[in-house]
Tab-separated table of C-alpha atoms and ligand atoms in Angstrom:
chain	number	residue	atom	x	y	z
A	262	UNK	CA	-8.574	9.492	10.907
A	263	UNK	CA	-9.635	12.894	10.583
A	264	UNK	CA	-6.744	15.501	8.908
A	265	UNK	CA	-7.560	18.542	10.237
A	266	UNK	CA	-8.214	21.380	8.072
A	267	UNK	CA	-9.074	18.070	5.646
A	268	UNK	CA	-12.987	17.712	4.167
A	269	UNK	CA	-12.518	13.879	4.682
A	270	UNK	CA	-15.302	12.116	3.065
A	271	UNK	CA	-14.023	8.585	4.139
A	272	UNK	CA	-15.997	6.714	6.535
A	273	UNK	CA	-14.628	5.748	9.763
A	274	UNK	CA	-13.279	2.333	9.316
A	275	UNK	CA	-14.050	-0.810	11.053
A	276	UNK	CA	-11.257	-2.683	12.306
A	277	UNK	CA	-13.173	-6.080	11.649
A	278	UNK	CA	-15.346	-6.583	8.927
A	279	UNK	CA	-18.521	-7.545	10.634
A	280	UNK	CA	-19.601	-11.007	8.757
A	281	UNK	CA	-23.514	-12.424	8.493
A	282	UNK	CA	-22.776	-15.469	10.057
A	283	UNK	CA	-21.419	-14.033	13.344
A	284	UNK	CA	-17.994	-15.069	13.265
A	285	UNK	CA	-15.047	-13.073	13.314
A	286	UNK	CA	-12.470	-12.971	10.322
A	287	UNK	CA	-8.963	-13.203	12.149
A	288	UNK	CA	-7.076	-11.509	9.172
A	289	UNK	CA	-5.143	-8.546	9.733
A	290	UNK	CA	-5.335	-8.938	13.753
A	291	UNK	CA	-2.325	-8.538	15.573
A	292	UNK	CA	-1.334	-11.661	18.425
A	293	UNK	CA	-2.585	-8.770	20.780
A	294	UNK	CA	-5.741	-8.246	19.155
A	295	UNK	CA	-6.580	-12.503	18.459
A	296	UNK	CA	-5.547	-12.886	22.381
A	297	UNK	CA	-8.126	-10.157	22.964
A	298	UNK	CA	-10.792	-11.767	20.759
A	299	UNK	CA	-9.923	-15.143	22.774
A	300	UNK	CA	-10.241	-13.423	25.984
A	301	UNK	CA	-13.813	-11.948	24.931
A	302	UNK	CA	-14.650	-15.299	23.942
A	303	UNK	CA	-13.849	-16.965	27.692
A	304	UNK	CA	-10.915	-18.673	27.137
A	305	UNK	CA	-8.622	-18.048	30.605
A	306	UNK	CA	-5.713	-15.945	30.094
A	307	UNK	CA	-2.589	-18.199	30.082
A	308	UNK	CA	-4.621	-20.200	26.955
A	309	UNK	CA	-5.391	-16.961	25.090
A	310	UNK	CA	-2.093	-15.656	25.100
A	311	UNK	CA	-0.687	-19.346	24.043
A	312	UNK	CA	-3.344	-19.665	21.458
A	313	UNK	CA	-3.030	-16.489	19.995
A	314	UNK	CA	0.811	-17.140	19.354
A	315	UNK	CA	-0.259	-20.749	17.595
A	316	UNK	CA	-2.370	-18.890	15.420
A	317	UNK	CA	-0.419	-15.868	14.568
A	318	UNK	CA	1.916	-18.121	13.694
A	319	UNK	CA	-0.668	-20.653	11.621
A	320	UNK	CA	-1.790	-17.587	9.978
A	321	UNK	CA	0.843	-15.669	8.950
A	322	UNK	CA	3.933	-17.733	9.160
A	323	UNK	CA	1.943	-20.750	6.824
A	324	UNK	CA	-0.747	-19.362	5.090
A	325	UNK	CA	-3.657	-21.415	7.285
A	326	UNK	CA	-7.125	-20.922	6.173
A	327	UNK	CA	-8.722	-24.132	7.665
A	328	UNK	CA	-8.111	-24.285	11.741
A	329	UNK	CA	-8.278	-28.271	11.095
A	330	UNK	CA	-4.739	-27.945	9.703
A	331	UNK	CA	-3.293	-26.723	13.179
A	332	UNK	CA	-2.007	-29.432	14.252
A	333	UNK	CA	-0.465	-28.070	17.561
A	334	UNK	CA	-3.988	-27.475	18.782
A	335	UNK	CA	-6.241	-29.799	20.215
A	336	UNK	CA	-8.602	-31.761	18.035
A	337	UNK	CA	-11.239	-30.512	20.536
A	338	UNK	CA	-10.293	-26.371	20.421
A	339	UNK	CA	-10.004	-26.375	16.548
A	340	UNK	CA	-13.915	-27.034	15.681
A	341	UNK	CA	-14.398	-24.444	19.141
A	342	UNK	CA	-12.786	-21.803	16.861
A	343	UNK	CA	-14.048	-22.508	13.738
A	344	UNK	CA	-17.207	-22.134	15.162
A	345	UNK	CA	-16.702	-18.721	16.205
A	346	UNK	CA	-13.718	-17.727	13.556
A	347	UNK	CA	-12.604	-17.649	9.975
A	348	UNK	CA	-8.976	-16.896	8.121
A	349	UNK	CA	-10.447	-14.719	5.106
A	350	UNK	CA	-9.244	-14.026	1.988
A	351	UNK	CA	-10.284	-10.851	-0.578
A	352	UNK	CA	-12.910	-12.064	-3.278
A	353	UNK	CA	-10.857	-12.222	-6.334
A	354	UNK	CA	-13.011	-10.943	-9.038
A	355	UNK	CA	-10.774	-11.081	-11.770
A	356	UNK	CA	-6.945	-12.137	-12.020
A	357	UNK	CA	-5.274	-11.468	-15.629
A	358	UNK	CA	-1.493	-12.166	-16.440
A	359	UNK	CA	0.348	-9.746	-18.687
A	360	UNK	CA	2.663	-10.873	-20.974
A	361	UNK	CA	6.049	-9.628	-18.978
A	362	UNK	CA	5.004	-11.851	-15.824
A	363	UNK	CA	2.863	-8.675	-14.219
A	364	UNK	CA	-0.315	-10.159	-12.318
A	365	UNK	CA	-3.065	-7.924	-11.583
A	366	UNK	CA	-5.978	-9.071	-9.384
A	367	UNK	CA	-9.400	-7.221	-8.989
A	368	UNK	CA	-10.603	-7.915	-5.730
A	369	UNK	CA	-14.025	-7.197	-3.717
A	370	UNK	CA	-14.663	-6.429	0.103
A	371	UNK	CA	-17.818	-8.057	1.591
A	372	UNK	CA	-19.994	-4.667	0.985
A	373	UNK	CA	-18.955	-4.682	-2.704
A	374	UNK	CA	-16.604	-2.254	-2.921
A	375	UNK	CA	-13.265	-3.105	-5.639
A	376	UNK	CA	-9.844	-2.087	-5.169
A	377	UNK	CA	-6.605	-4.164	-7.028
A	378	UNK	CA	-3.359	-5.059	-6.297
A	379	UNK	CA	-0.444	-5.808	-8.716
A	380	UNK	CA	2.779	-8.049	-8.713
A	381	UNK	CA	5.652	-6.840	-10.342
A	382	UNK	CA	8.410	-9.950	-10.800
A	383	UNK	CA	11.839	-8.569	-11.081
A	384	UNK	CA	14.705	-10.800	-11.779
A	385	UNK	CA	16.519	-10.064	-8.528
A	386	UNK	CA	13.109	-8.979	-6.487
A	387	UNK	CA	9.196	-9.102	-6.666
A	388	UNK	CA	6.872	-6.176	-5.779
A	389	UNK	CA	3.405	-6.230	-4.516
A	390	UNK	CA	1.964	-2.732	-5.276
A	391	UNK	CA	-0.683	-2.876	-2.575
A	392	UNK	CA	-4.077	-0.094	-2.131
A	393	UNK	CA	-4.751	1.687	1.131
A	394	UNK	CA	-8.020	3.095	-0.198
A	395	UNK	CA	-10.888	2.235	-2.546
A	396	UNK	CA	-10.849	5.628	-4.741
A	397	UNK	CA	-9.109	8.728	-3.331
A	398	UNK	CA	-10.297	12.085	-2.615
A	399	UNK	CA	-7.078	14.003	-3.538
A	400	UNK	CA	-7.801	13.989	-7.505
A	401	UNK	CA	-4.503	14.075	-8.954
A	402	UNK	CA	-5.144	15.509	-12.334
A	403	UNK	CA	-2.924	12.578	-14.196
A	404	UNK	CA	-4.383	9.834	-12.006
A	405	UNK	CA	-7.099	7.476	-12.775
A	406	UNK	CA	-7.539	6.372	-8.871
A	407	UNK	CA	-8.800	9.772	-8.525
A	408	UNK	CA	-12.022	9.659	-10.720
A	409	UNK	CA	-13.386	7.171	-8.925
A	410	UNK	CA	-16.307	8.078	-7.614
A	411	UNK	CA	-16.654	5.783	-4.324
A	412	UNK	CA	-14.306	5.956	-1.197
A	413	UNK	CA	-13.531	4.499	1.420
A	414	UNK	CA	-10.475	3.073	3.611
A	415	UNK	CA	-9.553	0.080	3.527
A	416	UNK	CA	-9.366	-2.353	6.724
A	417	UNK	CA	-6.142	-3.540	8.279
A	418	UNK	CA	-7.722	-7.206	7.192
A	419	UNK	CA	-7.647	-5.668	3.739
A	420	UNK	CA	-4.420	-4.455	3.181
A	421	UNK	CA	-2.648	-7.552	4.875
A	422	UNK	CA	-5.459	-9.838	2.706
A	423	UNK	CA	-3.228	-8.761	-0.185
A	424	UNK	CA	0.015	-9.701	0.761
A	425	UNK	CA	-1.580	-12.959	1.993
A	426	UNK	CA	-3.586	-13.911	-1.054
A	427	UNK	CA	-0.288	-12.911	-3.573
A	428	UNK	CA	1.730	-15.589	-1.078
A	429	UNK	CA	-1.216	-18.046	-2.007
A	430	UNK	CA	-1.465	-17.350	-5.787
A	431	UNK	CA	2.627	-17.441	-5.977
A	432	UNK	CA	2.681	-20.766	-3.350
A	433	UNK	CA	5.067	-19.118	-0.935
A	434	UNK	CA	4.059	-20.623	2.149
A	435	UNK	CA	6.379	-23.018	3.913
A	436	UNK	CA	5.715	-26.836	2.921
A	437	UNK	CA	6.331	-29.484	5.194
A	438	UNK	CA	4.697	-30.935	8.354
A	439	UNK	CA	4.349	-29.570	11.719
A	440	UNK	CA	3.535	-32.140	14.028
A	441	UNK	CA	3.917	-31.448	17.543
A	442	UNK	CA	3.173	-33.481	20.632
A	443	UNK	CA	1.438	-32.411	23.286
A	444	UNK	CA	-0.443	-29.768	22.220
A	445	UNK	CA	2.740	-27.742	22.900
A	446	UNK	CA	3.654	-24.591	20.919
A	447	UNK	CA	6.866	-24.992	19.023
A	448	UNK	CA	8.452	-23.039	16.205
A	449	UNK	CA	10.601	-25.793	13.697
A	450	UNK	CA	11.486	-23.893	11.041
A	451	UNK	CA	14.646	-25.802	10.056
A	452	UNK	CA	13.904	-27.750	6.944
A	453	UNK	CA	11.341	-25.336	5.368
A	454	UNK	CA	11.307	-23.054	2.687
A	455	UNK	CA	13.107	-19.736	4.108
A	456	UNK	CA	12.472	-16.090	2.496
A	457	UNK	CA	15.450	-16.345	0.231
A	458	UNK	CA	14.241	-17.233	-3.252
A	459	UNK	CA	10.905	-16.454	-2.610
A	460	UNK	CA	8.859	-14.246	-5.533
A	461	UNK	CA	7.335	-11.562	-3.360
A	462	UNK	CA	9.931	-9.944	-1.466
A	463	UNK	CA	9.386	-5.951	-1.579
A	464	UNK	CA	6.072	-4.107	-1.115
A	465	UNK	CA	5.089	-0.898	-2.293
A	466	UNK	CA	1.890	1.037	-0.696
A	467	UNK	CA	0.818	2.492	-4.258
A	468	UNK	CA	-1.805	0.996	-5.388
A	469	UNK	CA	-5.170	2.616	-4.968
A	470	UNK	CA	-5.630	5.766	-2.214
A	471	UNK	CA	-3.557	7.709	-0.234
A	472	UNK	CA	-1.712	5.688	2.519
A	473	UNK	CA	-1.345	8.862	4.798
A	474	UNK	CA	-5.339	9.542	4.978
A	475	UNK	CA	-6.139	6.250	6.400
A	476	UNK	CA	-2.597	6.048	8.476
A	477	UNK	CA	-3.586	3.829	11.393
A	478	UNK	CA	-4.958	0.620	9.418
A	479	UNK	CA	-1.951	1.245	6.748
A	480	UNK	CA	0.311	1.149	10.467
A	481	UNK	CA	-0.993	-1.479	11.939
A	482	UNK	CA	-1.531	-3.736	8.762
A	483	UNK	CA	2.260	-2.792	7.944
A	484	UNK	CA	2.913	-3.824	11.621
A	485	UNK	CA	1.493	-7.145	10.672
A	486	UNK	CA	3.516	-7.545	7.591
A	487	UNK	CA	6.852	-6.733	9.376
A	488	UNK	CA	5.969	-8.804	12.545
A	489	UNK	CA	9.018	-11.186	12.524
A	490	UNK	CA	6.509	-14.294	13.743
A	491	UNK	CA	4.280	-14.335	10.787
A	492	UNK	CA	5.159	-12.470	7.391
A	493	UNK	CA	8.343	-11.024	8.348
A	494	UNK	CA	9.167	-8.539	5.717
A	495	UNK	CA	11.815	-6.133	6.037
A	496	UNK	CA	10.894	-2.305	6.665
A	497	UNK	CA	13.751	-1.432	4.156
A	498	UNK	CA	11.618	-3.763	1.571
A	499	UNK	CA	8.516	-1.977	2.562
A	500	UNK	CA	7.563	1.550	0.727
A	501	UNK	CA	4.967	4.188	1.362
A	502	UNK	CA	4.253	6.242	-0.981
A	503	UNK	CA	2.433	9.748	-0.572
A	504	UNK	CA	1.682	12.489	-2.796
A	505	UNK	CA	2.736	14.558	0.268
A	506	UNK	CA	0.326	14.643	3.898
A	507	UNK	CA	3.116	16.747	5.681
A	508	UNK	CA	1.140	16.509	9.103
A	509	UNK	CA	1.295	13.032	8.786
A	510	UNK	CA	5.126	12.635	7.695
A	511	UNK	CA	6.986	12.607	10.917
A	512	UNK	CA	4.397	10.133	12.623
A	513	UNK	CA	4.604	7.819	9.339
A	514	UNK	CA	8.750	7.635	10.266
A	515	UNK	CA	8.321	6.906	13.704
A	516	UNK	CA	5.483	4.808	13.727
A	517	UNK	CA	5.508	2.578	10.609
A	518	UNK	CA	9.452	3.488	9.710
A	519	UNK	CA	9.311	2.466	6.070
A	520	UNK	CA	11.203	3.620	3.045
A	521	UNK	CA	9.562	6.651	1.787
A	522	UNK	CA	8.403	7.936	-1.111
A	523	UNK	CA	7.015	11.097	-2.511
A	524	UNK	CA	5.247	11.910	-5.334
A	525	UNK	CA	6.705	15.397	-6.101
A	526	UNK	CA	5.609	15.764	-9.915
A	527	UNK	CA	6.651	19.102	-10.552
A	528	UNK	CA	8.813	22.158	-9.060
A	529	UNK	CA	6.646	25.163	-9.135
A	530	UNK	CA	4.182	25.991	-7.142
A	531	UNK	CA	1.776	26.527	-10.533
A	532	UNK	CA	2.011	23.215	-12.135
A	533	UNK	CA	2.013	21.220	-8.640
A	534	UNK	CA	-0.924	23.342	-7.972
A	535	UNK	CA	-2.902	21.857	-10.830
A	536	UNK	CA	-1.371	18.496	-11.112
A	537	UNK	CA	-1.426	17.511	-7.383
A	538	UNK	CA	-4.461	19.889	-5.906
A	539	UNK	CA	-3.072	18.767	-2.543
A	540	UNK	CA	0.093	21.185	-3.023
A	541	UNK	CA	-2.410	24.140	-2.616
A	542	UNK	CA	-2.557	22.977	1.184
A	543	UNK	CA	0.755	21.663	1.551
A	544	UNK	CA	3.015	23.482	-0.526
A	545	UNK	CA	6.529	22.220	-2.163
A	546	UNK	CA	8.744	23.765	0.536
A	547	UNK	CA	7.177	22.569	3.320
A	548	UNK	CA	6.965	19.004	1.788
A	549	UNK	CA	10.462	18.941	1.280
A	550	UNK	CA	10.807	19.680	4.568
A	551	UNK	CA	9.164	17.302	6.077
A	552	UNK	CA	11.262	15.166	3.655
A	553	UNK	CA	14.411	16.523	5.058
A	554	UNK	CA	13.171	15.765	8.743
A	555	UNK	CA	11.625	12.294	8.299
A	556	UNK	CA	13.505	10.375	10.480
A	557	UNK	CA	16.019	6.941	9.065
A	558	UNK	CA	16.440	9.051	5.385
A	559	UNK	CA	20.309	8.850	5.047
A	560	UNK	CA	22.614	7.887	2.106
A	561	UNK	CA	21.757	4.531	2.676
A	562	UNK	CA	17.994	4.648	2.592
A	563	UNK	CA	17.155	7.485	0.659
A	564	UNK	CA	13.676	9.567	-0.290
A	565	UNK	CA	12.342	8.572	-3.447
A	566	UNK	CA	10.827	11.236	-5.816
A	567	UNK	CA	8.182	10.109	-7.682
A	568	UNK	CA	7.783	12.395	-11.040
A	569	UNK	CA	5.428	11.677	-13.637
A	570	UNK	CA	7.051	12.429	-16.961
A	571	UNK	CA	4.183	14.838	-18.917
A	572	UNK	CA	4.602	16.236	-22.151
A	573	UNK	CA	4.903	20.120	-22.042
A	574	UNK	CA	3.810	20.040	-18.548
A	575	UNK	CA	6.669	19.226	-15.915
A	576	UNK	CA	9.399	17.638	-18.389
A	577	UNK	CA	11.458	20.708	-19.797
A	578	UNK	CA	15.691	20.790	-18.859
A	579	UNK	CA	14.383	24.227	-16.563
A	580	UNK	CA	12.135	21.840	-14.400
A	581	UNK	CA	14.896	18.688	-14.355
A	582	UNK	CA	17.528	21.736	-13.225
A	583	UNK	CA	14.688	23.008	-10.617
A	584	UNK	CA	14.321	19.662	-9.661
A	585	UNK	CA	17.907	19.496	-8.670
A	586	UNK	CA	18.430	22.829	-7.133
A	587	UNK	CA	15.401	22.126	-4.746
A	588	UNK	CA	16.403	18.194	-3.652
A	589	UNK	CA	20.287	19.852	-3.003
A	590	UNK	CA	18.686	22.719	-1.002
A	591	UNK	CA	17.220	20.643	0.966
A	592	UNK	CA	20.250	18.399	1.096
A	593	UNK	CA	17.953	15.129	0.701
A	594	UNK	CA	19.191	11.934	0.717
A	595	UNK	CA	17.191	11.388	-3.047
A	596	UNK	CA	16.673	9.097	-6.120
A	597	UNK	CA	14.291	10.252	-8.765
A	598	UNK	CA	11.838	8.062	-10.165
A	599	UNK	CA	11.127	8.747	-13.460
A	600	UNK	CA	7.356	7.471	-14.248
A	601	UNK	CA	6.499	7.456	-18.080
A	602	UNK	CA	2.548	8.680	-17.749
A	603	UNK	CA	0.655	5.801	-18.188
A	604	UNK	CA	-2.770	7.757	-20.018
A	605	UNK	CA	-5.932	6.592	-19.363
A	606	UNK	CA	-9.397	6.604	-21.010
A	607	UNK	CA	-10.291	10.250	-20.555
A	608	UNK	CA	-6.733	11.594	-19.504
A	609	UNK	CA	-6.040	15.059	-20.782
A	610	UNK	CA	-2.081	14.528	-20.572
A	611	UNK	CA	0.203	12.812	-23.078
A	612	UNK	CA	3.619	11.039	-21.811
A	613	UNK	CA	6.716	12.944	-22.470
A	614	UNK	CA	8.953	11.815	-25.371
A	615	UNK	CA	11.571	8.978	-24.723
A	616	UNK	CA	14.158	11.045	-25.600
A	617	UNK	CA	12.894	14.038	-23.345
A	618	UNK	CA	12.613	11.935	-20.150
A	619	UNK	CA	16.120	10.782	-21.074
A	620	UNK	CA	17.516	14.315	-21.359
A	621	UNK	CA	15.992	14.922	-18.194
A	622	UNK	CA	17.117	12.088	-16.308
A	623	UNK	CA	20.394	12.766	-17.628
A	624	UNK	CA	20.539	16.238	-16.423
A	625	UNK	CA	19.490	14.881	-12.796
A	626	UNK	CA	22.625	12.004	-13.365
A	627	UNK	CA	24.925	14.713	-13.986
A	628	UNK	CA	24.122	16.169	-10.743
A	629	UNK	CA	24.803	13.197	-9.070
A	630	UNK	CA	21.360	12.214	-8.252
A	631	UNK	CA	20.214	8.926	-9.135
A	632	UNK	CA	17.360	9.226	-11.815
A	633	UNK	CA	16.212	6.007	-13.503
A	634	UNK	CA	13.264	5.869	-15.907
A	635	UNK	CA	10.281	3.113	-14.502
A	636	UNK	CA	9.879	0.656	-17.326
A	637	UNK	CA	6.149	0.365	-17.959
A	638	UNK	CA	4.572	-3.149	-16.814
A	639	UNK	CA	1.463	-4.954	-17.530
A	640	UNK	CA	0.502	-2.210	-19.936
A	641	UNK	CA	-1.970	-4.727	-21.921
A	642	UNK	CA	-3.594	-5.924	-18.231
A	643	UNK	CA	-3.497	-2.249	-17.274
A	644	UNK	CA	-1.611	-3.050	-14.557
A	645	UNK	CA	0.557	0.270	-13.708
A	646	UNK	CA	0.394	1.218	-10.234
A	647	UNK	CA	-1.342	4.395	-10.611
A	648	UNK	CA	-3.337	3.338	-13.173
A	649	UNK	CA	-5.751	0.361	-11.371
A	650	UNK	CA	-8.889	0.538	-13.221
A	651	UNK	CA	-11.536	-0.748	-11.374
A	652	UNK	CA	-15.279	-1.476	-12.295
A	653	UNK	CA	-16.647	1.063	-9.952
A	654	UNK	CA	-18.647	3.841	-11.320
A	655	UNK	CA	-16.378	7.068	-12.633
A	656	UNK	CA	-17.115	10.599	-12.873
A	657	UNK	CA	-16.278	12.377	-15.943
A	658	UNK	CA	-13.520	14.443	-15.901
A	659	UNK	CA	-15.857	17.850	-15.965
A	660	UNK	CA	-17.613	16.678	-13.045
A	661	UNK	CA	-14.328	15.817	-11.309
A	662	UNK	CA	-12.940	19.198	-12.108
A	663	UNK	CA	-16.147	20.724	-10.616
A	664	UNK	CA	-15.689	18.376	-7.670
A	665	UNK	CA	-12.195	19.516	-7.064
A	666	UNK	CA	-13.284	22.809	-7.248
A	667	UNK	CA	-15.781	22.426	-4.133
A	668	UNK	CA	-13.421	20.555	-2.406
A	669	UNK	CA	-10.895	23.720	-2.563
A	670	UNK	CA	-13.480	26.512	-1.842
A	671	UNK	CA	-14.446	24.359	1.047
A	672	UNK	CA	-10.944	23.732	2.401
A	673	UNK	CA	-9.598	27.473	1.708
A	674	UNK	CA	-12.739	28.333	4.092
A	675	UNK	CA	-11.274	26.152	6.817
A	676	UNK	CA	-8.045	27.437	7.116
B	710	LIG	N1	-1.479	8.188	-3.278
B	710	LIG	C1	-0.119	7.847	-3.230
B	710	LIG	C2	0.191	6.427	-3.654
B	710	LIG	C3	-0.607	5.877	-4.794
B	710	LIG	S1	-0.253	6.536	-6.393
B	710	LIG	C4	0.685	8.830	-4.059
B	710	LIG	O1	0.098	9.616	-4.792
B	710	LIG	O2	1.895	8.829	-3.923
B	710	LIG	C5	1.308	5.778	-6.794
B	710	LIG	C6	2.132	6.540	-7.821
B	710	LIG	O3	1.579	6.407	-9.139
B	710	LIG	C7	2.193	8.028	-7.538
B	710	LIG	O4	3.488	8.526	-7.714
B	710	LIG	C8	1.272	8.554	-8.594
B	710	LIG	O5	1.506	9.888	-8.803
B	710	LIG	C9	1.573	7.668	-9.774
B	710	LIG	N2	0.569	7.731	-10.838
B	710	LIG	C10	-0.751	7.923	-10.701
B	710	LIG	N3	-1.364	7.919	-11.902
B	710	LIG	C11	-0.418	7.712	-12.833
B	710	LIG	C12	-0.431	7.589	-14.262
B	710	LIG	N4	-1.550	7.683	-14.952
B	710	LIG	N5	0.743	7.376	-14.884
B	710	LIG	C13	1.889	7.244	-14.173
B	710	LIG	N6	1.960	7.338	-12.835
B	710	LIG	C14	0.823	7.574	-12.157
B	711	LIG	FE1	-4.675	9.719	-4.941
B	711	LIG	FE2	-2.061	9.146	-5.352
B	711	LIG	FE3	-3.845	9.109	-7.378
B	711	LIG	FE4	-3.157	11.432	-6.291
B	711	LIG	S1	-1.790	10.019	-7.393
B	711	LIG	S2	-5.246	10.787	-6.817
B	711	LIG	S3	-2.918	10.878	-4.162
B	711	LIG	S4	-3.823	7.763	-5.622
């Protein structure tokens, strides 16, 4: 969607990825939207609405790809919709392992565009770090999604594809039979795997792109992820994480309702100016703001501050103090995350010293704010959220600069 006051070079997305052979890919549609699709394709109503709920629940609740596996559907409607439908999966160009258990995968949309996703195995949880965007347009200075050159949102297919293909690659589906007679619908989930003990069990949107610039697929794929007859994650296990949209804020808490997160990165307006270009439009107060207002933030599920740790740049005991003084004015529920700079091939900032990001986490402690330091994962895969590389063509860092540049004469002349 358009931001307004926002040169937004993404293209409008399509809901379905159109596919040569004519059929339609069913992942990422809601039960609404597959009853819909039925309905186009002639089936009467009371059989749309039943199969859509046999294949919301084939789809997301087991991890279907092949209609010939649904055995609650007649032998004579399952070649009727493979004819006309498929259950997709993301091309998976490339899929390294790091050493510490991190899994990266490089994927590919049909028009040959690459974005990643990451898995981050925890001994009490495991994150998927999923992308809302191929690229970004907001050209964080310390950020290597934002030299790609290529952009463009991601589907809602997409975004669920990754959940969906991490279940596959970590077998997480339910095993077990589901015979039922009749034809009849039936949910028999006694005897199968449940969540508990599963690998993937939080999400965080912070992989490639901004979720807040391409906010209704990033909605309705979360929708899908959350729906409690397919996926069923949590919204508390679910995080968004933007580098601050404040128009889109308030809508994100009462329409997706996720934990939030906010990639602060500094305390003055100079450095955030430079660091996070966006900060020229929507400044720190009014972020933190929006922060204080965004509905479901209490002591319980608090705001997390995202603040990447750069030597000489945001790291000194002023800017932890700052830091503190500005999440207490705005009385924010808050945890910092500290975020050891991953650098990049062509980065112009160097991480902070260990013991400097552990003199300013203490100093946040001492207040009473809870400041841990993110371990680094899947360095030697290059796996850091934040830091997907990808194969698509880069801009150097002048022409960036330059880019960034036209971007902000452009936007100060809209506003
Ligand atoms: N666009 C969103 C989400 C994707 S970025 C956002 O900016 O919040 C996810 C997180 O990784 C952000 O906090 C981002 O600032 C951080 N990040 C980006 N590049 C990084 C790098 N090179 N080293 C460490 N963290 C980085
Ligand atoms: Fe985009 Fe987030 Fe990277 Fe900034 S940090 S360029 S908003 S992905």
């Amino acid at each position: 969607m358009q931001i307004p006051g926002q040169i937004d070079p993404v293209p409008i997305p399509r809901d379905i990825t159109p596919r040569d052979d004519g059929r339609i890919d069913l992942l990422g549609l809601s039960q609404i939207q597959i009853r819909d699709i039925l309905l186009e394709a002639e089936l009467p109503e009371k059989q749309a609405k039943l199969r859509s709920k046999q294949l919301f629940h084939w789809i997301y609740h087991r991890g279907a790809v092949d209609f010939s596996v649904m055995t609650d559907i007649s032998k004579t409607m399952r070649p009727w919709m493979e004819e006309r439908f498929i259950i997709g999966r993301p091309e998976v160009i490339e899929e390294p392992i790091s050493e510490d258990g991190t899994r990266k995968w490089l994927l590919r949309s049909d028009d040959g565009q690459d974005y990643e996703m990451v898995f981050i195995p925890d001994a009490d949880r495991g994150t998927l770090c999923v992308s809302s965007q191929v690229g970004c347009t907001l050209n964080c200075r310390f950020c290597h999604t934002g030299t790609m050159r290529l952009v463009r949102n991601l589907t809602p297919g997409e975004i669920v594809g990754q959940v969906m293909l991490a279940r596959d690659a970590l077998g997480e589906w339910p095993k077990g039979n589901m015979h039922i007679e009749n034809d009849q619908y039936e949910d028999e989930d006694s005897g199968y795997q449940r969540s508990d003990g599963r690998m993937l069990t939080n999400i965080v949107m912070m992989g490639m792109g901004e979720p807040l610039y391409n906010f209704d697929n990033v909605r309705d794929a979360l929708s899908v992820v959350m729906d409690s007859a397919g996926l069923a994650l949590s919204k508390r296990r679910i995080t968004l994480s933007t580098s601050g949209v404040v128009p889109k804020m308030a809508q994100a808490g009462a329409e997706i309702g996720v934990n939030l997160a906010v990639s602060l990165h500094a305390t003055s307006k100079e450095v955030r100016d430079e660091i996070v270009p966006l900060n020229r439009k929507y400044g720190i107060e009014e972020l933190l703001q929006a922060c204080a207002d965004y509905p479901g933030a209490n002591n319980a599920r608090r705001i997390t501050f995202e603040y990447v740790m750069l030597k000489g740049k945001n790291d000194s005991n002023e800017d932890a103090r700052e830091l503190v003084r500005l999440l207490k004015h705005y009385n924010l529920p808050a945890k910092v995350n500290l975020i050891p700079f991953n650098p990049w091939p062509g980065s112009q900032y160097e991480c902070s010293e260990p013991q400097r990001i552990r003199a300013f986490s203490n100093i946040i402690f001492e207040a009473g704010i809870s400041a841990p330091i993110r371990t680094p994962r899947g360095r030697d895969i290059m796996a850091a959220c934040g830091q997907l590389k990808s194969a698509s063509e880069k801009k150097s860092r002048a022409e960036l600069d330059r880019l960034a540049e036209e971007k902000q004469v452009a936007l100060e002349a809209e506003t």
